[in-house]
Amino acid sequence: MRPTLEDVAAYAGVSRSTASRALNAEVYVSPDAREKVLVAAQALGYSPNQAARSLVTRRTNAIALVLSEPEPKVLEDPYFAEIVRGAFRELSGRGSQMLMMLVDSREDVPGTLRFLEGGHVDGALVFASHQADPLPTALRLLRLPMVFGGGRPGSGTRGLHLVDFDNEGGAKLAVEHLLSLGRKRIGTVAGPQDQRAAIDRCAGWRTTLGLDDRATARLSEEGDFSSESGERAMARLLKRVPRLDAVFVANDPMAAGALRALRAAGRRVPQDVAVVGFDDHRGLAESTQPPLTTIHQDPRGQVRQMVDTLFQLIDGAGPPPGRQVLPVSLVRRDSA
C-alpha cells in the first residue's frame, strides 16, 4: 500500500505534526528531526498527496506564463524563445510547474481570465506590451499575484509590478557609439510605436541626436520587429536618405533584415553604413554578415527578477508596485 504521513512519522520516531512541518519546510523543526523525516520519506518512497496538500497550503505549485502576442510572433521571435526557456528553468528550480498561455487575440481574453481566477495557479508572469491590449486592465481586477515583463505604454502602470530594461539608455549607448565613429547622418528603423520598448528606443535615438519633429520623420522608418519589416523599412529609408551613413535598428531581427537591404543596395557595412541593433540575440547577432554590433540585454535575467518578485508577492512579502529597470550594455562587432 502507498505509505502515509503516519508511516513516515513512525519510521522517523517523531509525531505526525513534526513530520508534516518537516516535509513542508516549515520552521520550528530541529535540524535532527528534519533529517530523520526526510530520510524516512525517502526510505519508504513517500510522496505527499498534492490535492490534499493544496487544501492545506492553498498552493497549486503552478505558475502561468501569459504571452499576449499573436502565435506566429511567439513561435518565431528569439526573444520569446529565451523568455519561455528562462521561465521554465527558474520555475522548475523552485519546484513549480510552468503553464504557458497564449493570448492570440481579444477573443482569448475572457477565457484567460476565467482560468486565472479559477484557482489553478499561484501567480502569473505576464508579457503584454501593446497599448491597445485589454488584458492588463482586465487582469488588475483579479486577486492574483502577477508581475509584468516590460513597461506598459501610456499611464496604465499604476499598481503594477513591472520588470523592464533600460531601453532608452540602450539606444543612447548605440547612438553615442555611432557618433564616436564619426557618423553624421544616423537614421533609425524603429519598432512598433504602440509598444513601450519601441517607444523608448526611438526616444533615446531622437534625444541623443537632438532631432526636431521634421528631422525625426525624415530619418526614421517603422517596422514590426520582424526581419522582413526591417528589410522593407531600411529600403525605404535609403531611398529617402541616400547619403545615410549609419542606422540604429530597434531589434536584432530587424537589423538582420536591414543588412540584407543594404547589401541589395550595394552599400558596404560598415564602410558605407554602420549598423547597430538591440537585444544581442544568441545565435543571431553573431551569425549575420557582418556580425552585428548590438545592445545586450538578458531576457533570462529579466525572468529571474520577475520570478523572484512573484514569489515574494505569493508569500505576502513583495515590494510595493513599481517598475524595476535592468541595465543593458554595448557589444561591439564588425557592423559598427
Short mmCIF file of C-alpha atoms in Angstrom, two decimals:
data_model
loop_
_atom_site.label_atom_id
_atom_site.label_comp_id
_atom_site.label_asym_id
_atom_site.label_seq_id
_atom_site.Cartn_x
_atom_site.Cartn_y
_atom_site.Cartn_z
CA MET A 1 0.00 0.00 0.00
CA ARG A 2 1.05 3.60 -0.52
CA PRO A 3 2.92 4.90 2.57
CA THR A 4 1.16 7.59 4.59
CA LEU A 5 2.37 10.55 6.61
CA GLU A 6 1.73 8.48 9.75
CA ASP A 7 4.09 5.80 8.40
CA VAL A 8 6.82 8.39 7.86
CA ALA A 9 6.35 9.81 11.35
CA ALA A 10 6.51 6.33 12.94
CA TYR A 11 9.60 5.39 10.93
CA ALA A 12 11.34 8.63 11.94
CA GLY A 13 10.23 8.37 15.57
CA VAL A 14 8.50 11.76 15.61
CA SER A 15 4.93 12.99 15.87
CA ARG A 16 2.72 13.37 12.81
CA SER A 17 2.71 17.18 13.16
CA THR A 18 6.53 17.26 13.29
CA ALA A 19 6.73 15.10 10.17
CA SER A 20 4.28 17.40 8.38
CA ARG A 21 6.23 20.54 9.32
CA ALA A 22 9.50 18.96 8.21
CA LEU A 23 8.15 17.89 4.81
CA ASN A 24 6.62 21.33 4.22
CA ALA A 25 9.91 23.09 5.08
CA GLU A 26 8.27 24.97 7.95
CA VAL A 27 10.09 26.50 10.91
CA TYR A 28 10.09 25.17 14.48
CA VAL A 29 11.57 21.83 13.42
CA SER A 30 15.01 20.88 14.71
CA PRO A 31 17.65 20.01 12.10
CA ASP A 32 17.94 16.49 13.58
CA ALA A 33 14.19 15.84 13.36
CA ARG A 34 14.01 17.27 9.83
CA GLU A 35 16.82 15.00 8.69
CA LYS A 36 15.15 11.92 10.21
CA VAL A 37 11.86 12.72 8.49
CA LEU A 38 13.48 13.28 5.09
CA VAL A 39 15.42 10.02 5.40
CA ALA A 40 12.23 8.18 6.39
CA ALA A 41 10.29 9.65 3.47
CA GLN A 42 12.98 8.57 1.02
CA ALA A 43 13.30 5.09 2.53
CA LEU A 44 9.54 4.49 2.38
CA GLY A 45 9.06 6.07 -1.04
CA TYR A 46 6.61 8.59 0.40
CA SER A 47 5.23 11.37 -1.78
CA PRO A 48 2.58 13.77 -0.47
CA ASN A 49 -0.88 13.83 -1.92
CA GLN A 50 -0.80 17.07 -3.90
CA ALA A 51 -4.56 17.62 -3.79
CA ALA A 52 -4.61 17.23 -0.02
CA ARG A 53 -1.57 19.46 0.36
CA SER A 54 -3.20 22.15 -1.76
CA LEU A 55 -6.21 22.19 0.56
CA VAL A 56 -3.88 22.90 3.48
CA THR A 57 -1.35 25.25 1.89
CA ARG A 58 -3.75 26.84 -0.64
CA ARG A 59 -0.97 26.45 -3.21
CA THR A 60 -1.04 24.71 -6.59
CA ASN A 61 2.72 24.89 -7.24
CA ALA A 62 1.90 26.10 -10.75
CA ILE A 63 2.66 29.47 -12.35
CA ALA A 64 1.13 30.83 -15.58
CA LEU A 65 3.37 32.37 -18.22
CA VAL A 66 0.97 34.59 -20.19
CA LEU A 67 2.17 35.82 -23.59
CA SER A 68 -0.24 38.30 -25.16
CA GLU A 69 1.08 38.21 -28.72
CA PRO A 70 -0.02 36.58 -31.99
CA GLU A 71 1.03 32.94 -32.11
CA PRO A 72 3.43 33.34 -35.10
CA LYS A 73 5.40 36.04 -33.31
CA VAL A 74 5.75 33.99 -30.12
CA LEU A 75 6.98 30.99 -32.11
CA GLU A 76 9.38 32.93 -34.37
CA ASP A 77 10.79 35.75 -32.23
CA PRO A 78 14.01 34.64 -30.47
CA TYR A 79 13.24 36.99 -27.54
CA PHE A 80 10.15 34.97 -26.62
CA ALA A 81 12.08 31.71 -27.01
CA GLU A 82 14.52 32.99 -24.37
CA ILE A 83 11.64 34.05 -22.13
CA VAL A 84 10.00 30.61 -22.28
CA ARG A 85 13.29 28.77 -21.63
CA GLY A 86 14.20 31.09 -18.78
CA ALA A 87 10.79 30.84 -17.12
CA PHE A 88 10.77 27.05 -17.33
CA ARG A 89 14.19 26.74 -15.72
CA GLU A 90 13.55 29.31 -12.98
CA LEU A 91 10.21 27.81 -12.02
CA SER A 92 11.31 24.18 -12.15
CA GLY A 93 14.24 25.12 -9.93
CA ARG A 94 11.72 26.32 -7.35
CA GLY A 95 9.54 23.23 -7.58
CA SER A 96 6.79 24.88 -9.62
CA GLN A 97 5.24 23.84 -12.90
CA MET A 98 5.06 26.35 -15.76
CA LEU A 99 1.77 26.65 -17.62
CA MET A 100 2.16 28.67 -20.83
CA MET A 101 -0.88 30.58 -22.09
CA LEU A 102 -1.03 32.37 -25.46
CA VAL A 103 -3.47 35.25 -25.80
CA ASP A 104 -3.60 35.44 -29.59
CA SER A 105 -6.46 37.96 -29.85
CA ARG A 106 -9.10 39.84 -27.87
CA GLU A 107 -11.37 36.82 -28.13
CA ASP A 108 -8.94 34.87 -25.94
CA VAL A 109 -9.09 37.34 -23.04
CA PRO A 110 -12.31 36.13 -21.31
CA GLY A 111 -11.16 32.51 -21.29
CA THR A 112 -7.76 33.54 -19.94
CA LEU A 113 -9.37 35.48 -17.10
CA ARG A 114 -11.71 32.61 -16.21
CA PHE A 115 -8.79 30.20 -15.99
CA LEU A 116 -6.56 32.51 -13.95
CA GLU A 117 -9.28 33.31 -11.43
CA GLY A 118 -10.23 29.63 -11.12
CA GLY A 119 -7.53 28.82 -8.59
CA HIS A 120 -5.43 26.76 -10.99
CA VAL A 121 -2.20 28.76 -10.49
CA ASP A 122 -0.47 30.61 -7.65
CA GLY A 123 0.50 33.60 -9.79
CA ALA A 124 1.30 34.81 -13.29
CA LEU A 125 4.22 36.17 -15.31
CA VAL A 126 2.66 38.40 -17.97
CA PHE A 127 4.06 39.81 -21.21
CA ALA A 128 1.51 42.22 -22.73
CA SER A 129 3.18 45.29 -24.17
CA HIS A 130 0.73 46.65 -26.77
CA GLN A 131 -1.07 49.87 -25.98
CA ALA A 132 -4.49 48.66 -27.14
CA ASP A 133 -4.23 45.28 -25.38
CA PRO A 134 -7.20 44.91 -22.96
CA LEU A 135 -5.56 42.09 -20.99
CA PRO A 136 -3.53 44.11 -18.42
CA THR A 137 -6.53 46.22 -17.43
CA ALA A 138 -8.68 43.11 -17.08
CA LEU A 139 -6.02 41.30 -15.04
CA ARG A 140 -5.97 44.10 -12.47
CA LEU A 141 -9.44 43.02 -11.39
CA LEU A 142 -8.13 39.60 -10.31
CA ARG A 143 -6.80 38.95 -6.84
CA LEU A 144 -3.83 37.03 -8.19
CA PRO A 145 -0.14 37.85 -7.70
CA MET A 146 1.37 38.82 -11.05
CA VAL A 147 4.44 40.52 -12.48
CA PHE A 148 4.66 42.12 -15.92
CA GLY A 149 7.65 41.85 -18.23
CA GLY A 150 8.44 45.17 -19.89
CA GLY A 151 6.81 48.54 -19.49
CA ARG A 152 3.24 49.46 -20.34
CA PRO A 153 2.59 52.21 -22.88
CA GLY A 154 0.83 55.31 -21.59
CA SER A 155 -0.15 55.80 -17.96
CA GLY A 156 -1.63 52.36 -17.26
CA THR A 157 1.18 51.19 -14.98
CA ARG A 158 -0.18 52.31 -11.64
CA GLY A 159 -0.42 49.48 -9.15
CA LEU A 160 1.53 47.03 -11.35
CA HIS A 161 4.80 45.23 -10.73
CA LEU A 162 7.00 45.67 -13.84
CA VAL A 163 10.46 44.39 -14.73
CA ASP A 164 11.88 46.18 -17.77
CA PHE A 165 15.17 47.00 -19.48
CA ASP A 166 16.75 50.44 -19.86
CA ASN A 167 15.61 50.74 -23.45
CA GLU A 168 16.11 54.49 -23.76
CA GLY A 169 19.56 54.27 -22.19
CA GLY A 170 20.48 51.43 -24.55
CA ALA A 171 19.50 53.49 -27.58
CA LYS A 172 21.64 56.32 -26.25
CA LEU A 173 24.62 53.93 -25.98
CA ALA A 174 24.08 52.85 -29.60
CA VAL A 175 23.88 56.38 -30.99
CA GLU A 176 26.83 57.63 -28.94
CA HIS A 177 28.89 54.76 -30.30
CA LEU A 178 27.97 55.68 -33.88
CA LEU A 179 28.83 59.33 -33.20
CA SER A 180 32.21 58.28 -31.81
CA LEU A 181 32.90 56.60 -35.16
CA GLY A 182 32.39 59.94 -36.92
CA ARG A 183 28.99 59.14 -38.40
CA LYS A 184 26.92 62.22 -39.29
CA ARG A 185 23.62 61.04 -40.77
CA ILE A 186 22.24 58.46 -38.34
CA GLY A 187 18.79 57.08 -39.08
CA THR A 188 16.70 54.53 -37.24
CA VAL A 189 14.46 51.59 -38.03
CA ALA A 190 12.09 51.86 -35.08
CA GLY A 191 9.83 49.19 -33.65
CA PRO A 192 6.01 49.45 -33.50
CA GLN A 193 5.13 52.63 -31.68
CA ASP A 194 2.37 51.04 -29.62
CA GLN A 195 4.95 49.19 -27.50
CA ARG A 196 6.87 50.74 -24.61
CA ALA A 197 10.24 49.24 -25.56
CA ALA A 198 9.98 50.52 -29.12
CA ILE A 199 8.82 53.96 -27.96
CA ASP A 200 11.71 54.26 -25.51
CA ARG A 201 14.33 53.08 -28.00
CA CYS A 202 13.14 55.59 -30.58
CA ALA A 203 13.14 58.33 -27.93
CA GLY A 204 16.72 57.50 -26.95
CA TRP A 205 17.84 57.80 -30.59
CA ARG A 206 16.00 61.08 -31.09
CA THR A 207 17.05 62.85 -27.89
CA THR A 208 20.71 61.81 -28.20
CA LEU A 209 20.81 63.38 -31.68
CA GLY A 210 18.69 66.38 -30.61
CA LEU A 211 16.28 65.98 -33.53
CA ASP A 212 13.13 68.02 -34.12
CA ASP A 213 9.89 66.54 -35.49
CA ARG A 214 10.83 67.18 -39.12
CA ALA A 215 14.25 65.55 -38.86
CA THR A 216 12.76 62.63 -36.91
CA ALA A 217 10.23 61.95 -39.67
CA ARG A 218 12.91 62.14 -42.35
CA LEU A 219 15.45 59.87 -40.63
CA SER A 220 13.12 57.17 -39.26
CA GLU A 221 11.08 54.26 -40.54
CA GLU A 222 8.91 51.88 -38.52
CA GLY A 223 8.89 48.07 -38.57
CA ASP A 224 7.06 45.44 -36.55
CA PHE A 225 10.17 43.79 -35.01
CA SER A 226 10.26 41.13 -37.76
CA SER A 227 13.21 40.63 -40.11
CA GLU A 228 11.09 41.24 -43.20
CA SER A 229 9.79 44.54 -41.86
CA GLY A 230 13.34 45.65 -41.10
CA GLU A 231 14.38 44.93 -44.67
CA ARG A 232 11.46 46.92 -46.09
CA ALA A 233 11.96 49.84 -43.70
CA MET A 234 15.68 50.03 -44.49
CA ALA A 235 14.97 50.13 -48.22
CA ARG A 236 12.50 52.99 -47.72
CA LEU A 237 14.96 54.88 -45.53
CA LEU A 238 17.78 54.53 -48.08
CA LYS A 239 15.52 55.76 -50.86
CA ARG A 240 14.66 58.90 -48.88
CA VAL A 241 18.14 59.50 -47.40
CA PRO A 242 20.65 58.03 -49.89
CA ARG A 243 23.64 59.55 -48.06
CA LEU A 244 22.78 57.85 -44.77
CA ASP A 245 25.99 56.64 -43.11
CA ALA A 246 24.63 54.87 -40.00
CA VAL A 247 21.44 53.32 -38.68
CA PHE A 248 20.25 52.26 -35.23
CA VAL A 249 17.78 49.37 -35.53
CA ALA A 250 15.37 48.70 -32.64
CA ASN A 251 15.93 44.91 -32.50
CA ASP A 252 18.25 42.29 -33.96
CA PRO A 253 15.81 40.52 -36.34
CA MET A 254 15.03 43.87 -37.99
CA ALA A 255 18.76 44.64 -38.08
CA ALA A 256 19.34 41.37 -39.96
CA GLY A 257 16.73 42.49 -42.48
CA ALA A 258 18.36 45.93 -42.71
CA LEU A 259 21.69 44.29 -43.55
CA ARG A 260 20.03 42.44 -46.44
CA ALA A 261 18.54 45.69 -47.76
CA LEU A 262 21.92 47.45 -47.56
CA ARG A 263 23.60 44.58 -49.36
CA ALA A 264 20.94 44.65 -52.09
CA ALA A 265 21.51 48.41 -52.50
CA GLY A 266 25.25 47.92 -52.91
CA ARG A 267 26.14 49.55 -49.57
CA ARG A 268 29.09 48.14 -47.65
CA VAL A 269 28.75 47.58 -43.90
CA PRO A 270 30.35 49.21 -42.01
CA GLN A 271 32.39 51.18 -44.57
CA ASP A 272 29.39 52.96 -46.11
CA VAL A 273 26.73 52.44 -43.46
CA ALA A 274 27.35 51.35 -39.87
CA VAL A 275 24.59 49.31 -38.20
CA VAL A 276 23.77 48.81 -34.52
CA GLY A 277 20.94 46.54 -33.34
CA PHE A 278 19.30 45.88 -29.99
CA ASP A 279 18.88 42.62 -27.99
CA ASP A 280 22.12 40.68 -28.66
CA HIS A 281 20.12 37.57 -29.53
CA ARG A 282 22.20 34.43 -29.17
CA GLY A 283 22.70 32.71 -32.49
CA LEU A 284 21.54 35.73 -34.50
CA ALA A 285 23.77 38.71 -33.73
CA GLU A 286 26.96 36.71 -34.26
CA SER A 287 25.75 34.97 -37.41
CA THR A 288 24.78 37.98 -39.56
CA GLN A 289 27.11 39.18 -42.31
CA PRO A 290 28.92 41.07 -40.93
CA PRO A 291 28.41 40.14 -37.25
CA LEU A 292 26.15 42.66 -35.56
CA THR A 293 27.16 45.34 -33.09
CA THR A 294 24.19 45.48 -30.74
CA ILE A 295 22.86 46.40 -27.32
CA HIS A 296 22.94 43.44 -24.96
CA GLN A 297 20.00 42.63 -22.72
CA ASP A 298 19.42 39.43 -20.74
CA PRO A 299 15.87 38.00 -21.06
CA ARG A 300 16.68 35.22 -18.60
CA GLY A 301 17.84 37.81 -16.08
CA GLN A 302 14.55 39.61 -16.60
CA VAL A 303 12.59 36.41 -16.00
CA ARG A 304 14.71 35.63 -12.92
CA GLN A 305 13.86 39.02 -11.42
CA MET A 306 10.20 38.57 -12.31
CA VAL A 307 10.08 35.16 -10.65
CA ASP A 308 11.83 36.48 -7.53
CA THR A 309 9.31 39.30 -7.26
CA LEU A 310 6.35 37.00 -7.94
CA PHE A 311 7.28 34.51 -5.21
CA GLN A 312 7.69 37.37 -2.76
CA LEU A 313 4.17 38.52 -3.64
CA ILE A 314 2.82 34.98 -3.26
CA ASP A 315 4.39 34.82 0.20
CA GLY A 316 2.82 38.17 1.09
CA ALA A 317 6.14 39.98 1.41
CA GLY A 318 6.65 41.52 -2.01
CA PRO A 319 7.89 45.00 -2.83
CA PRO A 320 5.43 47.83 -3.50
CA PRO A 321 4.17 48.19 -7.08
CA GLY A 322 6.59 49.88 -9.42
CA ARG A 323 8.99 49.48 -12.34
CA GLN A 324 12.31 47.71 -11.89
CA VAL A 325 14.77 48.69 -14.64
CA LEU A 326 17.56 46.30 -15.63
CA PRO A 327 20.83 47.56 -17.20
CA VAL A 328 21.98 46.99 -20.79
CA SER A 329 25.39 47.24 -22.46
CA LEU A 330 27.00 47.69 -25.88
CA VAL A 331 28.56 44.68 -27.60
CA ARG A 332 30.92 45.68 -30.42
CA ARG A 333 31.18 43.51 -33.52
CA ASP A 334 32.00 44.17 -37.18
CA SER A 335 28.83 46.00 -38.33
CA ALA A 336 29.88 49.14 -36.42
#
